PDB file of C-alpha atoms in Angstrom:
ATOM      1  CA  MET V 250       0.425  -0.605 -17.081  1.00 72.00           C
ATOM      2  CA  THR V 251       0.488   3.072 -17.986  1.00 81.00           C
ATOM      3  CA  ALA V 252       0.778   5.898 -15.477  1.00 77.00           C
ATOM      4  CA  PRO V 253      -2.821   7.087 -16.149  1.00 85.00           C
ATOM      5  CA  GLY V 254      -4.097   3.534 -15.605  1.00 88.00           C
ATOM      6  CA  THR V 255      -2.190   3.261 -12.348  1.00 85.00           C
ATOM      7  CA  LEU V 256      -3.467   6.636 -11.225  1.00 85.00           C
ATOM      8  CA  ALA V 257      -7.047   5.590 -12.039  1.00 91.00           C
ATOM      9  CA  ILE V 258      -6.669   2.477  -9.866  1.00 92.00           C
ATOM     10  CA  TYR V 259      -5.292   4.513  -6.979  1.00 89.00           C
ATOM     11  CA  ILE V 260      -7.962   7.213  -7.278  1.00 90.00           C
ATOM     12  CA  GLY V 261     -10.704   4.572  -7.305  1.00 94.00           C
ATOM     13  CA  ALA V 262      -9.139   2.859  -4.307  1.00 94.00           C
ATOM     14  CA  ALA V 263      -8.871   6.144  -2.422  1.00 92.00           C
ATOM     15  CA  LEU V 264     -12.507   7.042  -3.053  1.00 92.00           C
ATOM     16  CA  ALA V 265     -13.626   3.578  -1.975  1.00 96.00           C
ATOM     17  CA  GLU V 266     -11.507   3.686   1.183  1.00 95.00           C
ATOM     18  CA  ILE V 267     -12.605   7.176   2.173  1.00 93.00           C
ATOM     19  CA  ALA V 268     -16.277   6.363   1.534  1.00 94.00           C
ATOM     20  CA  GLY V 269     -16.021   3.169   3.584  1.00 96.00           C
ATOM     21  CA  CYS V 270     -14.255   4.870   6.454  1.00 95.00           C
ATOM     22  CA  PHE V 271     -16.691   7.788   6.337  1.00 94.00           C
ATOM     23  CA  ALA V 272     -19.602   5.354   6.706  1.00 96.00           C
ATOM     24  CA  VAL V 273     -18.078   4.094   9.964  1.00 96.00           C
ATOM     25  CA  TRP V 274     -17.344   7.694  11.029  1.00 94.00           C
ATOM     26  CA  ALA V 275     -20.954   8.700  10.333  1.00 95.00           C
ATOM     27  CA  TRP V 276     -22.276   5.777  12.370  1.00 97.00           C
ATOM     28  CA  MET V 277     -19.934   6.188  15.331  1.00 96.00           C
ATOM     29  CA  ARG V 278     -19.444   9.953  15.447  1.00 96.00           C
ATOM     30  CA  GLN V 279     -22.571  11.410  13.848  1.00 94.00           C
ATOM     31  CA  GLY V 280     -25.253   9.000  15.015  1.00 94.00           C
ATOM     32  CA  ALA V 281     -26.074   7.586  11.568  1.00 96.00           C
ATOM     33  CA  SER V 282     -27.948   4.298  11.312  1.00 97.00           C
ATOM     34  CA  PRO V 283     -25.899   1.107  11.676  1.00 96.00           C
ATOM     35  CA  LEU V 284     -27.127   0.312   8.161  1.00 97.00           C
ATOM     36  CA  TRP V 285     -24.431   2.725   6.954  1.00 96.00           C
ATOM     37  CA  LEU V 286     -21.974  -0.058   7.773  1.00 97.00           C
ATOM     38  CA  VAL V 287     -23.244  -2.275   4.946  1.00 98.00           C
ATOM     39  CA  PRO V 288     -22.223  -0.010   2.048  1.00 97.00           C
ATOM     40  CA  GLY V 289     -19.201   1.050   4.085  1.00 97.00           C
ATOM     41  CA  LEU V 290     -17.905  -2.503   4.345  1.00 97.00           C
ATOM     42  CA  LEU V 291     -18.629  -3.156   0.666  1.00 98.00           C
ATOM     43  CA  SER V 292     -16.719  -0.007  -0.205  1.00 97.00           C
ATOM     44  CA  LEU V 293     -13.748  -1.138   1.871  1.00 97.00           C
ATOM     45  CA  ALA V 294     -13.799  -4.502   0.091  1.00 98.00           C
ATOM     46  CA  VAL V 295     -13.710  -2.691  -3.282  1.00 97.00           C
ATOM     47  CA  PHE V 296     -10.782  -0.633  -1.979  1.00 96.00           C
ATOM     48  CA  ALA V 297      -8.802  -3.765  -1.098  1.00 94.00           C
ATOM     49  CA  TRP V 298      -9.608  -5.389  -4.447  1.00 96.00           C
ATOM     50  CA  LEU V 299      -8.538  -2.307  -6.412  1.00 95.00           C
ATOM     51  CA  LEU V 300      -5.171  -2.226  -4.667  1.00 91.00           C
ATOM     52  CA  THR V 301      -4.503  -5.767  -5.882  1.00 91.00           C
ATOM     53  CA  LEU V 302      -4.642  -4.356  -9.426  1.00 92.00           C
ATOM     54  CA  ALA V 303      -1.759  -1.938  -8.775  1.00 87.00           C
ATOM     55  CA  PRO V 304       1.228  -2.656 -11.028  1.00 81.00           C
ATOM     56  CA  SER V 305       3.727  -3.709  -8.406  1.00 80.00           C
ATOM     57  CA  ASP V 306       5.305  -7.042  -7.663  1.00 81.00           C
ATOM     58  CA  PHE V 307       5.241  -6.262  -3.939  1.00 85.00           C
ATOM     59  CA  ALA V 308       2.212  -5.279  -1.861  1.00 85.00           C
ATOM     60  CA  GLY V 309       4.213  -3.017   0.431  1.00 88.00           C
ATOM     61  CA  ARG V 310       5.470  -0.927  -2.484  1.00 86.00           C
ATOM     62  CA  ALA V 311       1.976  -0.639  -3.959  1.00 85.00           C
ATOM     63  CA  TYR V 312       0.578   0.438  -0.577  1.00 87.00           C
ATOM     64  CA  ALA V 313       3.372   2.941  -0.015  1.00 87.00           C
ATOM     65  CA  ALA V 314       2.799   4.586  -3.397  1.00 84.00           C
ATOM     66  CA  TYR V 315      -0.953   4.574  -2.793  1.00 87.00           C
ATOM     67  CA  GLY V 316      -0.446   6.538   0.412  1.00 89.00           C
ATOM     68  CA  GLY V 317       0.290   9.762  -1.453  1.00 89.00           C
ATOM     69  CA  VAL V 318      -2.827   9.421  -3.577  1.00 87.00           C
ATOM     70  CA  TYR V 319      -4.905   8.682  -0.475  1.00 90.00           C
ATOM     71  CA  ILE V 320      -3.651  11.852   1.193  1.00 93.00           C
ATOM     72  CA  ALA V 321      -4.553  13.917  -1.873  1.00 93.00           C
ATOM     73  CA  ALA V 322      -7.999  12.320  -2.087  1.00 91.00           C
ATOM     74  CA  SER V 323      -8.554  12.984   1.613  1.00 92.00           C
ATOM     75  CA  LEU V 324      -7.942  16.688   1.053  1.00 95.00           C
ATOM     76  CA  VAL V 325     -10.359  16.660  -1.890  1.00 94.00           C
ATOM     77  CA  TRP V 326     -12.921  15.039   0.444  1.00 89.00           C
ATOM     78  CA  LEU V 327     -12.191  17.697   3.073  1.00 93.00           C
ATOM     79  CA  TRP V 328     -12.931  20.413   0.524  1.00 95.00           C
ATOM     80  CA  ALA V 329     -15.797  18.836  -1.461  1.00 94.00           C
ATOM     81  CA  VAL V 330     -17.737  17.002   1.251  1.00 89.00           C
ATOM     82  CA  GLU V 331     -16.822  18.708   4.508  1.00 88.00           C
ATOM     83  CA  LYS V 332     -16.651  22.185   2.946  1.00 95.00           C
ATOM     84  CA  GLN V 333     -13.313  22.959   4.591  1.00 96.00           C
ATOM     85  CA  ARG V 334     -10.754  24.388   2.187  1.00 97.00           C
ATOM     86  CA  PRO V 335      -7.253  22.904   2.556  1.00 97.00           C
ATOM     87  CA  ASP V 336      -4.680  25.451   3.685  1.00 97.00           C
ATOM     88  CA  THR V 337      -1.159  26.094   2.447  1.00 97.00           C
ATOM     89  CA  TRP V 338       0.311  23.496   4.799  1.00 98.00           C
ATOM     90  CA  ASP V 339      -2.156  20.871   3.580  1.00 97.00           C
ATOM     91  CA  MET V 340      -1.214  21.586  -0.027  1.00 97.00           C
ATOM     92  CA  THR V 341       2.520  21.592   0.716  1.00 97.00           C
ATOM     93  CA  GLY V 342       2.234  18.290   2.526  1.00 97.00           C
ATOM     94  CA  VAL V 343       0.262  16.624  -0.242  1.00 96.00           C
ATOM     95  CA  ALA V 344       2.762  17.821  -2.869  1.00 96.00           C
ATOM     96  CA  ILE V 345       5.579  16.205  -0.901  1.00 96.00           C
ATOM     97  CA  CYS V 346       3.592  12.986  -0.502  1.00 94.00           C
ATOM     98  CA  LEU V 347       2.686  12.775  -4.193  1.00 92.00           C
ATOM     99  CA  ALA V 348       6.305  13.322  -5.170  1.00 94.00           C
ATOM    100  CA  GLY V 349       7.321  10.502  -2.850  1.00 93.00           C
ATOM    101  CA  ALA V 350       4.606   8.226  -4.218  1.00 88.00           C
ATOM    102  CA  ALA V 351       5.791   8.889  -7.781  1.00 88.00           C
ATOM    103  CA  VAL V 352       9.371   8.029  -6.851  1.00 90.00           C
ATOM    104  CA  ILE V 353       8.282   4.787  -5.190  1.00 87.00           C
ATOM    105  CA  LEU V 354       5.983   3.730  -8.017  1.00 81.00           C
ATOM    106  CA  PHE V 355       7.824   4.847 -11.146  1.00 84.00           C
ATOM    107  CA  ALA V 356      11.504   4.631 -10.246  1.00 86.00           C
ATOM    108  CA  PRO V 357      13.476   2.324 -12.533  1.00 89.00           C
ATOM    109  CA  ARG V 358      14.106  -0.972 -10.821  1.00 82.00           C
ATOM    110  CA  ALA V 359      17.005  -3.275 -11.526  1.00 78.00           C
TER     111      ALA V 359
END
């Protein structure tokens, strides 16, 4: 699979995971209706399914590489949905995480 295809899988998974977790957050922390849990659980199921499409022979390696993308997507959520702009430390941290994810995912393997 190509790098853009892999990135698309991870971005989709991150959006699905964040949306699913936010549904639970909204119900438990913001008093939203328990009906929020239905799309939230469906979103989390989509997240899990998408990760199975990651081009890795080992789940742990796919999940580790996904972690960097999830962190980046979480900061996009922070900015776009919660209207809180990430600071310099957020951006530095995500750059480090994405570099680590790229090493894990795209390093040549023997």
